[in-house]
CSV table of C-alpha atoms and ligand atoms in Angstrom, one decimal:
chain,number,residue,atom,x,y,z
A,1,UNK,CA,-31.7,26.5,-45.0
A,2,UNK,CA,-30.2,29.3,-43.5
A,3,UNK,CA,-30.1,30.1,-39.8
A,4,UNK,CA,-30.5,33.9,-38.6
A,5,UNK,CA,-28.0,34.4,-35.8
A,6,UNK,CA,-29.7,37.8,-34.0
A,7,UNK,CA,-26.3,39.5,-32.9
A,8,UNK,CA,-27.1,42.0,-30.1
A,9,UNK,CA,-26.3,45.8,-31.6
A,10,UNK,CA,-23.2,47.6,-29.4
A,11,UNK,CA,-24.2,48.7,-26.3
A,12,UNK,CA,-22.7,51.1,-24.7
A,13,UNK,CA,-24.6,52.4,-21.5
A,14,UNK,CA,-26.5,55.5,-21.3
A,15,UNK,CA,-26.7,55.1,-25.1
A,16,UNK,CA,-23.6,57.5,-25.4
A,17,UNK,CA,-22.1,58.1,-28.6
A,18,UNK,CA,-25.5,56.5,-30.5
A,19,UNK,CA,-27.3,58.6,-33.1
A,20,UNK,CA,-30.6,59.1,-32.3
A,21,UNK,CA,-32.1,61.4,-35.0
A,22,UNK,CA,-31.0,63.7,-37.8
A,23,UNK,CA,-32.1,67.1,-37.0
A,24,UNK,CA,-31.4,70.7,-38.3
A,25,UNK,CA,-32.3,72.2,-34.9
A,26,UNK,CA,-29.4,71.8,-33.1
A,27,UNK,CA,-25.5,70.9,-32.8
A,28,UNK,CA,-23.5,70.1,-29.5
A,29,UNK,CA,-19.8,69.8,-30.0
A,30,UNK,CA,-18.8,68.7,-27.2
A,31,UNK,CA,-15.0,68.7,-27.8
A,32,UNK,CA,-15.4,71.9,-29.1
A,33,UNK,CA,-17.4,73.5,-26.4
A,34,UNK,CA,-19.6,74.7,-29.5
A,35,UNK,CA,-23.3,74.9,-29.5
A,36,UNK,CA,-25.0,76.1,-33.1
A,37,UNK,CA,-29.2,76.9,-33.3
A,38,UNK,CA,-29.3,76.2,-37.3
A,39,UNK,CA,-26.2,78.1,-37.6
A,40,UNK,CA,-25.8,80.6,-35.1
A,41,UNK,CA,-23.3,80.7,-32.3
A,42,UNK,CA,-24.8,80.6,-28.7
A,43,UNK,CA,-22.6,83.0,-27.7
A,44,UNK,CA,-24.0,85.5,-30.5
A,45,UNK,CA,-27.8,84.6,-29.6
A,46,UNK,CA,-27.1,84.7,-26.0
A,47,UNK,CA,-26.2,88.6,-26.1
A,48,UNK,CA,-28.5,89.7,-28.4
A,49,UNK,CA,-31.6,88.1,-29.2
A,50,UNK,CA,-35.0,87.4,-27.7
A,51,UNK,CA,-36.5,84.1,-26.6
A,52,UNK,CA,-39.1,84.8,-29.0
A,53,UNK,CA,-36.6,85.2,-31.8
A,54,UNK,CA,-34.9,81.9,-31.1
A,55,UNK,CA,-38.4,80.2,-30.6
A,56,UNK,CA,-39.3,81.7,-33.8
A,57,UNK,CA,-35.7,80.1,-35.3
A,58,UNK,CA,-36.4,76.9,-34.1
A,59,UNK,CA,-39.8,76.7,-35.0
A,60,UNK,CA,-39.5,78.3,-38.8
A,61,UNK,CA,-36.2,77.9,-39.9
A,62,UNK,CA,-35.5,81.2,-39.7
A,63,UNK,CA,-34.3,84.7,-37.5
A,64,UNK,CA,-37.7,86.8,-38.1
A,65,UNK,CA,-37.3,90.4,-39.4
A,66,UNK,CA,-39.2,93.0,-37.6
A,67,UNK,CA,-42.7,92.2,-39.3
A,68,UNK,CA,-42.2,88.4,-38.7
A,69,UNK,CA,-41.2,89.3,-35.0
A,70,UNK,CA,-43.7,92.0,-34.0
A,71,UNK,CA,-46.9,89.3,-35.5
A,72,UNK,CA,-45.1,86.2,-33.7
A,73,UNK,CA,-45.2,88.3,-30.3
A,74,UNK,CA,-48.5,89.0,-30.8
A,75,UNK,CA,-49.4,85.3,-31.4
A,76,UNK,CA,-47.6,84.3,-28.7
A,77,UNK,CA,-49.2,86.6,-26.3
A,78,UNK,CA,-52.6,86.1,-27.2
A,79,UNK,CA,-52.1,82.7,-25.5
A,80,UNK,CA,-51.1,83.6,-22.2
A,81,UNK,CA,-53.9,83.0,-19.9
A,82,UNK,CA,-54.8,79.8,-17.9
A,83,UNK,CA,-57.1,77.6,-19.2
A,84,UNK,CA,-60.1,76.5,-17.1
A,85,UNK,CA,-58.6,73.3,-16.7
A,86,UNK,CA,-55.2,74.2,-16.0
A,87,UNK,CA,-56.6,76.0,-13.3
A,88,UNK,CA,-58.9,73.1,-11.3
A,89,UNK,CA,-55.8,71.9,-11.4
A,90,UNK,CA,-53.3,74.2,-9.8
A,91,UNK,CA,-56.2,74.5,-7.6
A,92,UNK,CA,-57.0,70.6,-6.7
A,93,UNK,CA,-53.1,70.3,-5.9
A,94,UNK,CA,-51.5,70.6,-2.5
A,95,UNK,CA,-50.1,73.7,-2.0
A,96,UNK,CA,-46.7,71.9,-0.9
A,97,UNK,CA,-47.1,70.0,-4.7
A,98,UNK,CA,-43.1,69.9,-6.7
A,99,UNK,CA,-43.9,72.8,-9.4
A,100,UNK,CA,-42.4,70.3,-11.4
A,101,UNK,CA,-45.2,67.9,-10.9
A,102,UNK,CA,-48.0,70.4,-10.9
A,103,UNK,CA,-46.3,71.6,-14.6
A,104,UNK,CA,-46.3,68.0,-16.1
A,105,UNK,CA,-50.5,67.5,-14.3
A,106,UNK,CA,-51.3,71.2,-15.8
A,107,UNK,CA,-49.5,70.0,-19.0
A,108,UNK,CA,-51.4,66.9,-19.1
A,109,UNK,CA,-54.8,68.4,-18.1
A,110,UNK,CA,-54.6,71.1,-21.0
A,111,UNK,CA,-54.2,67.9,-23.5
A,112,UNK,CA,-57.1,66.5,-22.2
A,113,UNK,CA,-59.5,69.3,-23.3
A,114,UNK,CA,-59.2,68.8,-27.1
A,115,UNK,CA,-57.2,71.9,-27.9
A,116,UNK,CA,-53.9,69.9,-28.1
A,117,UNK,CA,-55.1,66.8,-30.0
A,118,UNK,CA,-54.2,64.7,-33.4
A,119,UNK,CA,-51.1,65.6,-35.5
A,120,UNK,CA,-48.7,68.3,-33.7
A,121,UNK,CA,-49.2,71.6,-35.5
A,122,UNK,CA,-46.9,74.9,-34.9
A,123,UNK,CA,-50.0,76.6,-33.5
A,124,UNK,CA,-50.2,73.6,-30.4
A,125,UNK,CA,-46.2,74.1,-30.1
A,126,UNK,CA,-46.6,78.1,-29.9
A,127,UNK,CA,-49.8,77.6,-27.3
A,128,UNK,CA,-47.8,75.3,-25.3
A,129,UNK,CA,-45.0,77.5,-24.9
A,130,UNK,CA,-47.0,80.6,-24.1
A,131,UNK,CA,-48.6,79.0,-21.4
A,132,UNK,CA,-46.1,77.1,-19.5
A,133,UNK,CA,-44.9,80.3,-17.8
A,134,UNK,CA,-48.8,81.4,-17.1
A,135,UNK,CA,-49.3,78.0,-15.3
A,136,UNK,CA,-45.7,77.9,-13.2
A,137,UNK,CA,-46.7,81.7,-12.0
A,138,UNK,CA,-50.1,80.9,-11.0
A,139,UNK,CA,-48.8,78.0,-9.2
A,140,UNK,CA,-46.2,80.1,-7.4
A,141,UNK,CA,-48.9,82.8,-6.7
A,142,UNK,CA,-51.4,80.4,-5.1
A,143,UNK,CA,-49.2,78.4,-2.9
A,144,UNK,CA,-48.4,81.6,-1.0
A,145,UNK,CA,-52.5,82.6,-1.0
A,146,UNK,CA,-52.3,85.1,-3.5
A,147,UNK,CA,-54.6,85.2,-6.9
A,148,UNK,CA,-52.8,84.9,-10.1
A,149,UNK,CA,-52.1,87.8,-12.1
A,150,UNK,CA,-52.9,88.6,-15.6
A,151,UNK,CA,-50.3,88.5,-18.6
A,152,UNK,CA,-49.4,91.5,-20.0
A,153,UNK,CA,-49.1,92.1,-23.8
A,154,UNK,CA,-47.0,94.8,-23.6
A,155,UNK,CA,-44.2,92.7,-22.0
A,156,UNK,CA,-42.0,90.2,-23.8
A,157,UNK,CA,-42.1,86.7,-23.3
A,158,UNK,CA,-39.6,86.8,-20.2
A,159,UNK,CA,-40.8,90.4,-18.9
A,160,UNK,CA,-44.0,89.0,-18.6
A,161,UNK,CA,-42.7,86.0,-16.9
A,162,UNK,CA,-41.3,87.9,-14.0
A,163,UNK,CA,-44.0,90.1,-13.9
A,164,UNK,CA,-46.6,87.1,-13.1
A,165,UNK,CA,-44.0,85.4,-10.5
A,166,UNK,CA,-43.2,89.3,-8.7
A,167,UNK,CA,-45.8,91.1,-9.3
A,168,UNK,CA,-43.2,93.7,-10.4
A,169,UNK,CA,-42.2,94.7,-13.9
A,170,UNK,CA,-38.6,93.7,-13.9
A,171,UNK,CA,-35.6,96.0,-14.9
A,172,UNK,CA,-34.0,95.7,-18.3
A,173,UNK,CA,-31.4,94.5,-16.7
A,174,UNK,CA,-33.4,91.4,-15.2
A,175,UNK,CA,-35.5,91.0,-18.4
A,176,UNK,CA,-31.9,90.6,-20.6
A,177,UNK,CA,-30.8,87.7,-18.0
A,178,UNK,CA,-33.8,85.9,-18.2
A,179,UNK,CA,-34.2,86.1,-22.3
A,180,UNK,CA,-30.3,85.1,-22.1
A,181,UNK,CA,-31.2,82.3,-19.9
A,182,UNK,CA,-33.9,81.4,-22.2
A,183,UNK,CA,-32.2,81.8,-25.3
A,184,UNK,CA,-29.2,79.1,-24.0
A,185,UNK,CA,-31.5,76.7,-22.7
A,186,UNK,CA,-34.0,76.5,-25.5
A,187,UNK,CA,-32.3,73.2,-26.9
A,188,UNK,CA,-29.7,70.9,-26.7
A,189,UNK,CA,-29.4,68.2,-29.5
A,190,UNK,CA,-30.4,64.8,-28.5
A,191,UNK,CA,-30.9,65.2,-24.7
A,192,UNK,CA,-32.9,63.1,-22.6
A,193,UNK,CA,-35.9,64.9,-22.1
A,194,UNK,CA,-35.6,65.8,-25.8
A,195,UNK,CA,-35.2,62.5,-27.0
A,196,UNK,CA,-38.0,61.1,-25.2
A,197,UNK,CA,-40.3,63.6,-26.5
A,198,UNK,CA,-39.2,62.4,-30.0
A,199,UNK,CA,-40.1,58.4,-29.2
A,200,UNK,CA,-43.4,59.7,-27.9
A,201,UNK,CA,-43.6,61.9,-31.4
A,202,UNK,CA,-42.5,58.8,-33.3
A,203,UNK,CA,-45.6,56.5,-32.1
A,204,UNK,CA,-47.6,59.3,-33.7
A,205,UNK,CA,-48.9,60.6,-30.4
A,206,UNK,CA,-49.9,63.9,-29.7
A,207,UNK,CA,-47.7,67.4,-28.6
A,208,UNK,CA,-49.3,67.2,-25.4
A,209,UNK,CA,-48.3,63.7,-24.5
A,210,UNK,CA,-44.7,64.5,-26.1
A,211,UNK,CA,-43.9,68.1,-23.6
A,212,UNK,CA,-45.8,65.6,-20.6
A,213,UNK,CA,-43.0,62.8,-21.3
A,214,UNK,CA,-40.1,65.4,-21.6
A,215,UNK,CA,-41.3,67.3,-18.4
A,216,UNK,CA,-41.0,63.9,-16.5
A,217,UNK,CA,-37.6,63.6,-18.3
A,218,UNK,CA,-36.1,66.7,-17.5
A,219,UNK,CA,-37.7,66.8,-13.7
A,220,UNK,CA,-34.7,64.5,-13.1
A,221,UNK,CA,-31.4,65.6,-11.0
A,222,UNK,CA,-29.0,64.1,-13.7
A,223,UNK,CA,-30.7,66.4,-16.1
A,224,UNK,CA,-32.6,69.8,-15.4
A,225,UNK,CA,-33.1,68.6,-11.7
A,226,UNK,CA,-30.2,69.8,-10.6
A,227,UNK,CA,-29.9,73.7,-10.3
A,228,UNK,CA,-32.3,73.5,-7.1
A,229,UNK,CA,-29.9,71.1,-5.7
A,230,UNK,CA,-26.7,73.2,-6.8
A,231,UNK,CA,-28.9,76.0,-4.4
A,232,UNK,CA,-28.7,73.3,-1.5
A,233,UNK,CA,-25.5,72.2,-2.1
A,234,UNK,CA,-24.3,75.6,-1.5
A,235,UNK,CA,-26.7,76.3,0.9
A,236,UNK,CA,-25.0,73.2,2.8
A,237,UNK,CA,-21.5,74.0,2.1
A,238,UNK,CA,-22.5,77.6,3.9
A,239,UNK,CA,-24.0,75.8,6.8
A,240,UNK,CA,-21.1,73.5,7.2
A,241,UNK,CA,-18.7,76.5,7.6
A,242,UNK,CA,-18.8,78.4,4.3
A,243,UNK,CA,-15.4,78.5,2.6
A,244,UNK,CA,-13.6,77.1,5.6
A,245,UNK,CA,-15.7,73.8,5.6
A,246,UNK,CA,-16.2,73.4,1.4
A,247,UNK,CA,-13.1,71.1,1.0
A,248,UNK,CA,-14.2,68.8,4.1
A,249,UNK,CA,-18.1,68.8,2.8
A,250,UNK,CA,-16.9,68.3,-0.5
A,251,UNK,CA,-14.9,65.6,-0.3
A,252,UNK,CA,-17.4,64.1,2.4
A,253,UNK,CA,-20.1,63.9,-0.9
A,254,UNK,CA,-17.0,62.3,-2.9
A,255,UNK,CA,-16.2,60.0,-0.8
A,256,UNK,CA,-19.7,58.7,-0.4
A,257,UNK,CA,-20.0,57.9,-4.0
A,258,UNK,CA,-22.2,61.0,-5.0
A,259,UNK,CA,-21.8,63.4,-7.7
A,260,UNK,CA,-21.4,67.3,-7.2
A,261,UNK,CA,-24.2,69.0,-8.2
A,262,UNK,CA,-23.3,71.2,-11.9
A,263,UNK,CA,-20.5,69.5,-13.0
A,264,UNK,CA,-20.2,67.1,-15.1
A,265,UNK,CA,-21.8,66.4,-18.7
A,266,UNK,CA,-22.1,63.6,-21.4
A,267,UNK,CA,-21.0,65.3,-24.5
A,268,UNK,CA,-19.0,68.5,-22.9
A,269,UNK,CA,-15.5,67.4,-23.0
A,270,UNK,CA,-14.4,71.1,-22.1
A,271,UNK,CA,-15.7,74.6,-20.6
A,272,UNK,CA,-19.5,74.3,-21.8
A,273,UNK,CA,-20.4,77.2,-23.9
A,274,UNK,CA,-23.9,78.4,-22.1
A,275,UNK,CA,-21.9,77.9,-18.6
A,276,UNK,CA,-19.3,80.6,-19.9
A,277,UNK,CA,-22.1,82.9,-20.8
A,278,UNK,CA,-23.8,82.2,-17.9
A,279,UNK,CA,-21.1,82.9,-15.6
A,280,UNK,CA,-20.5,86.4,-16.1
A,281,UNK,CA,-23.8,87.1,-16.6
A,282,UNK,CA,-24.1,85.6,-12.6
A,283,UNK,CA,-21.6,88.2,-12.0
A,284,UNK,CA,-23.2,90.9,-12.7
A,285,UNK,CA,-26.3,90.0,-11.1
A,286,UNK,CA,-25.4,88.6,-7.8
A,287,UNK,CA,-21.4,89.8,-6.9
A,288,UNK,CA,-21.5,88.6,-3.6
A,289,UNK,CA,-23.4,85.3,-4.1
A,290,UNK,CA,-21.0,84.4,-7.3
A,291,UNK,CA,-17.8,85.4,-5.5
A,292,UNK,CA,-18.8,82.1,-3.0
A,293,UNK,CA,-20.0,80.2,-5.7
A,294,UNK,CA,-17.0,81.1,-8.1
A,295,UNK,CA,-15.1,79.7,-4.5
A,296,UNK,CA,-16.7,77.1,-4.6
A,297,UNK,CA,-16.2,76.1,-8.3
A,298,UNK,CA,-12.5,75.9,-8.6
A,299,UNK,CA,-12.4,73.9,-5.6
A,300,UNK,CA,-15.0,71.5,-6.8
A,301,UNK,CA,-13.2,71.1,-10.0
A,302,UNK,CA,-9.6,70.7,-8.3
A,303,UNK,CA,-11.5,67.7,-6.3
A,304,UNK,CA,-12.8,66.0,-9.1
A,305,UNK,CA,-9.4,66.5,-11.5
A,306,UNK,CA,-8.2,64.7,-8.0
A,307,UNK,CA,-11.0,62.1,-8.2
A,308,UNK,CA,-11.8,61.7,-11.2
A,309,UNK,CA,-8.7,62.0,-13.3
A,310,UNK,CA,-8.6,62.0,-16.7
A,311,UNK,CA,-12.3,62.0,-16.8
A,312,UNK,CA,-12.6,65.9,-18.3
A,313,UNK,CA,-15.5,66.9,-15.8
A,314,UNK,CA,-16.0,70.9,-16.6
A,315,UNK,CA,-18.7,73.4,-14.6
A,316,UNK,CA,-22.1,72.2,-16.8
A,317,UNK,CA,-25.3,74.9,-17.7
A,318,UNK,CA,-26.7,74.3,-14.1
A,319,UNK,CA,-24.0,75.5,-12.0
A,320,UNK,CA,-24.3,79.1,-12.5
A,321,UNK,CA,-28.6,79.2,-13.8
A,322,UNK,CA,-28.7,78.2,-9.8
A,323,UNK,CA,-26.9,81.8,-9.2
A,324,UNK,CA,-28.7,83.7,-12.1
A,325,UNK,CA,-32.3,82.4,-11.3
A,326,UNK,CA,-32.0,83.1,-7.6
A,327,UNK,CA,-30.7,86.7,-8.3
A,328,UNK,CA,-33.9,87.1,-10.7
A,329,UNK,CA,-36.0,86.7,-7.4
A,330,UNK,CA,-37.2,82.7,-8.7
A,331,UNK,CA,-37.5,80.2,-5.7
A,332,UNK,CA,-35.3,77.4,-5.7
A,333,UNK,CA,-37.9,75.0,-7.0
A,334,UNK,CA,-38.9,77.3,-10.0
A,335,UNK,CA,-35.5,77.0,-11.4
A,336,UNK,CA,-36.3,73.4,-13.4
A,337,UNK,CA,-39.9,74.0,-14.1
A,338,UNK,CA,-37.9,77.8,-15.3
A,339,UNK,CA,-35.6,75.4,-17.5
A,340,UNK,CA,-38.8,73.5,-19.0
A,341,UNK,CA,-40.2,77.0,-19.7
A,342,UNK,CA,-37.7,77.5,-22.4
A,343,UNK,CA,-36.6,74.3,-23.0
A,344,UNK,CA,-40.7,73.3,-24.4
A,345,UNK,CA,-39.5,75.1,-27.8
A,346,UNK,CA,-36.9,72.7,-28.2
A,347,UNK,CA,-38.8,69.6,-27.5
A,348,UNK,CA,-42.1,71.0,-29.7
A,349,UNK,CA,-39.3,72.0,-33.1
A,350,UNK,CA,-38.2,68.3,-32.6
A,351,UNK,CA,-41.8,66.7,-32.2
A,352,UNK,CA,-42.7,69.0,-35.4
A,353,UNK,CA,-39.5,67.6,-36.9
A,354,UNK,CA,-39.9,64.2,-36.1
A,355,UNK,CA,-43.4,64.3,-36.9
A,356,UNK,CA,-42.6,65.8,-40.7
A,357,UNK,CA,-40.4,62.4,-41.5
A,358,UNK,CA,-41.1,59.6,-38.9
A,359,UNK,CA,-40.3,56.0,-38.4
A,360,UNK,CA,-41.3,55.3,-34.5
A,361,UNK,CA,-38.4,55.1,-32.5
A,362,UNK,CA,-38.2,51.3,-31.1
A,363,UNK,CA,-34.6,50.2,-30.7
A,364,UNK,CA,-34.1,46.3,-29.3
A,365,UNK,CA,-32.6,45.0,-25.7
A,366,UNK,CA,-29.9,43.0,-25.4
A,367,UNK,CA,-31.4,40.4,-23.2
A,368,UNK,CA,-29.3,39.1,-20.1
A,369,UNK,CA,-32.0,36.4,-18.7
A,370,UNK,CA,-32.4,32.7,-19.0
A,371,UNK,CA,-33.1,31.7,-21.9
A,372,UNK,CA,-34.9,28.5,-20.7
A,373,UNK,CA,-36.8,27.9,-18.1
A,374,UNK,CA,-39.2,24.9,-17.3
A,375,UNK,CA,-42.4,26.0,-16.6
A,376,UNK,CA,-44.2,25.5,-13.3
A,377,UNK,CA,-47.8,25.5,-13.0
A,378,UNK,CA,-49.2,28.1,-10.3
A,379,UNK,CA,-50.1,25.1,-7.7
A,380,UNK,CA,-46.8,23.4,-7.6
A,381,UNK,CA,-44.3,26.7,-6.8
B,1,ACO,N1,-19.4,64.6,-9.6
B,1,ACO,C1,-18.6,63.5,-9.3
B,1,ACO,N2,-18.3,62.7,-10.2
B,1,ACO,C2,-18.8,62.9,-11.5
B,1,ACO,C3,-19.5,64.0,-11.8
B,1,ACO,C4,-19.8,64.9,-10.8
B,1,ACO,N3,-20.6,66.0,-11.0
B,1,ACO,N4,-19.8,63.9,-13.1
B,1,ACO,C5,-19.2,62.8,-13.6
B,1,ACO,N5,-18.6,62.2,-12.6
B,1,ACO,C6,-17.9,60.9,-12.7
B,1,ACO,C7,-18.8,59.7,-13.0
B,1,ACO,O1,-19.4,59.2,-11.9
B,1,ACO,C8,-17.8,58.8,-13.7
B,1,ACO,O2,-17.0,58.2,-12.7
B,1,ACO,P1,-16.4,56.8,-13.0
B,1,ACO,O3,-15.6,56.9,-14.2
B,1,ACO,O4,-15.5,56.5,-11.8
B,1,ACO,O5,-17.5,55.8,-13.1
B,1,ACO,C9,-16.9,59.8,-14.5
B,1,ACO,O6,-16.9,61.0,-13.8
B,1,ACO,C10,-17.2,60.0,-15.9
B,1,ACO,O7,-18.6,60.4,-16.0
B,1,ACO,P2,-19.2,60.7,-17.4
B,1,ACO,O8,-19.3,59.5,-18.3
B,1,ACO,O9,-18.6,62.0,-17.9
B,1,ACO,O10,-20.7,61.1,-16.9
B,1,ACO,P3,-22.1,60.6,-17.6
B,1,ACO,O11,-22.2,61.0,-19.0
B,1,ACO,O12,-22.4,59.2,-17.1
B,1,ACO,O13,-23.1,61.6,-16.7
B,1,ACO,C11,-24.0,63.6,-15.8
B,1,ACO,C12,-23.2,62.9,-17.0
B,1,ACO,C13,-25.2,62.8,-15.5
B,1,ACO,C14,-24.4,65.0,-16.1
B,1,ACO,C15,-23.0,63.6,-14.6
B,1,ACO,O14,-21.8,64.4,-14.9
B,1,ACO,C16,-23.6,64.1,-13.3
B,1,ACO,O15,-24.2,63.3,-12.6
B,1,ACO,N6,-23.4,65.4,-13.0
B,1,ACO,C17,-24.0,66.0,-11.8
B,1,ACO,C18,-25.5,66.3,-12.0
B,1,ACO,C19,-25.7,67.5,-12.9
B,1,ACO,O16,-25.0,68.5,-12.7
B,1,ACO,N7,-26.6,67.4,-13.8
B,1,ACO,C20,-26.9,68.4,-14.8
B,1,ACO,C21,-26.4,68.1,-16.2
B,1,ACO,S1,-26.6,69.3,-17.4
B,1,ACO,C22,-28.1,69.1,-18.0
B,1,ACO,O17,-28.6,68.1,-18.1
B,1,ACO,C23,-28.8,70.3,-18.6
């Protein structure tokens, strides 16, 4: 007879360096500082292209031609209003609710009424997306007493975005940021909001429950949490004394064990490619703002080479999205639930990805407990 010996798979924490998934959506070279949509550069999508041209990439496989692009936008469009449900919702909340939250309970209520049900299909991924903007603006609109606003079909995905949160057709100006925003954030290889909406795909579940899982995923600060607290950090620093104080506060928060907000990433070894393109687009929008928060920057990273040496820490995605958002006239705590807005064609390619070739996702544990105990009945412990 033979024996089995179960030997415990490597381990390394946080899952780093594992393979999740094959997937044709996305590649992160983090060595590199190379991000690739199915073949296209960031940096080339970033300057030129549409969020609805990327979601259409992701989604089809393809860049659409004009045709392809004028019938997506119309698609898309059609499905920006609130659903009745959506809206008890946003209504039933307090008005002091995380828009992060009240996304996921919208989310989760819209799955509830049938519409998102049974096998994921590209018509529940382009619904989802459409509306995820619709709900954060009537959120935004109601916590300040105001009645929501109706999309407009003549705007673009991200025109029509700022329009709902303002009130104000946006410039051009504003509307290329935002699409650029949207178009660098709209996915990111295995991530952890990502992956989890894969293992919730993989059991066979539905798109809803999938984009609910990944907004509690990304709602976290070590993920898409943290451009609101990059705001606060500098909002601190300025209150502690502005440029004068930064080294002082900033050592204060390395000292203390904690992690400065928008540096940092797990597969960036160098200058992350979105943060680059972001950057000068922060510049442009917001001189004054980014000359304190370029400052700030190049401090922060001479602090961590001193702390953290060797480590290769670089200025992540968030840093200057904190800057970009703010200038775009977004509240602090829209800039997340702004991430999820573009970030929901990601997760929804890779549910649709996952769904089209699945084995559920269900790695093992490598236990650390006792491996016998004697049992104790309930009256003698
Ligand atoms: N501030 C201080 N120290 C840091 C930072 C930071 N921003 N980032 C990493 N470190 C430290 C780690 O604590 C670790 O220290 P140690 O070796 O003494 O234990 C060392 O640098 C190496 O860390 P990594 O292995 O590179 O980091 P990990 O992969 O575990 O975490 C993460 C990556 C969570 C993004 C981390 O860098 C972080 O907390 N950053 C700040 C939060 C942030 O900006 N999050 C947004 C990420 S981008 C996104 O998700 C879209």
């Amino acid at each position: 007879m033979t024996t089995t010996v179960n030997t415990p798979a490597p381990n390394p924490q946080g899952l780093a360096g594992i393979v999740a998934a094959t997937t044709a959506l996305s590649k992160v070279e983090g060595n590199l500082g190379r991000l690739i949509y199915r073949g296209y550069n960031i940096h080339d999508l970033a300057k030129t292209s549409t969020f609805e041209e990327v979601a259409h990439l992701l989604w089809a496989g393809h860049l659409p031609n004009s045709a392809e692009l004028a019938a997506f936008k119309t698609k898309l469009a059609a499905h920006r209003k609130l659903s009745p449900a959506a809206l008890s919702v946003l209504q039933a909340l307090p008005k002091t609710a995380e828009p992060m939250d009240v996304l996921r309970t919208a989310v989760s209520a819209d799955g509830a009424t049938g519409e998102i049900s049974g096998t994921p299909t590209l018509d529940q991924a382009i619904m989802l997306t459409a509306r995820i903007p619709v709900i954060l603006a009537a959120f935004a609109r109601l916590r300040s007493g105001q009645t929501p606003l109706e999309s407009r079909a003549d705007l673009g995905h991200a025109a029509n975005y700022l329009y709902l949160m303002t009130g104000e057709v946006p410039s051009e100006a504003q509307e290329r940021a935002l699409n650029a925003y949207l178009v660098m954030l709209a996915d990111h290889g295995m991530n952890a909001s990502t992956f989890t909406a894969r293992v919730v795909a993989s059991t066979q579940s539905d798109l809803a429950s999938a984009v609910v899982a990944a907004i509690g995923a990304l709602k976290g600060p070590l993920h898409g949490g943290a451009p609101s607290k990059v705001k606060d950090m500098l909002e601190e620093i300025r209150a502690a004394g502005g440029k004068e104080g930064a080294e002082k506060w900033l050592r204060g928060q390395l000292d203390s064990g904690q992690v400065l907000m928008g540096f940092g990433h797990r597969v960036y070894r160098t200058v992350d490619p979105r943060a680059e393109e972001l950057k000068g687009m922060a510049e442009l929008a917001s001189p004054q703002e980014f000359e304190f928060a370029s400052y700030i920057e190049d401090l922060a990273l001479r602090l961590l080479g001193e702390y953290k040496p060797g480590r290769k820490i670089y200025t992540n995605v968030e840093y200057y999205s904190a800057v970009l958002l703010g200038s775009l006239g977004l509240p602090g705590d829209f800039f997340t639930p702004t991430f999820a807005s573009s970030r929901v064609a990601g997760w929804t390619a890779h549910v649709l990805e996952q769904a089209a070739n699945n084995r559920i996702i269900r790695p093992e544990s490598d236990y650390t407990g006792p491996e016998t105990a004697a049992f104790v009945p309930l009256a003698q412990r």
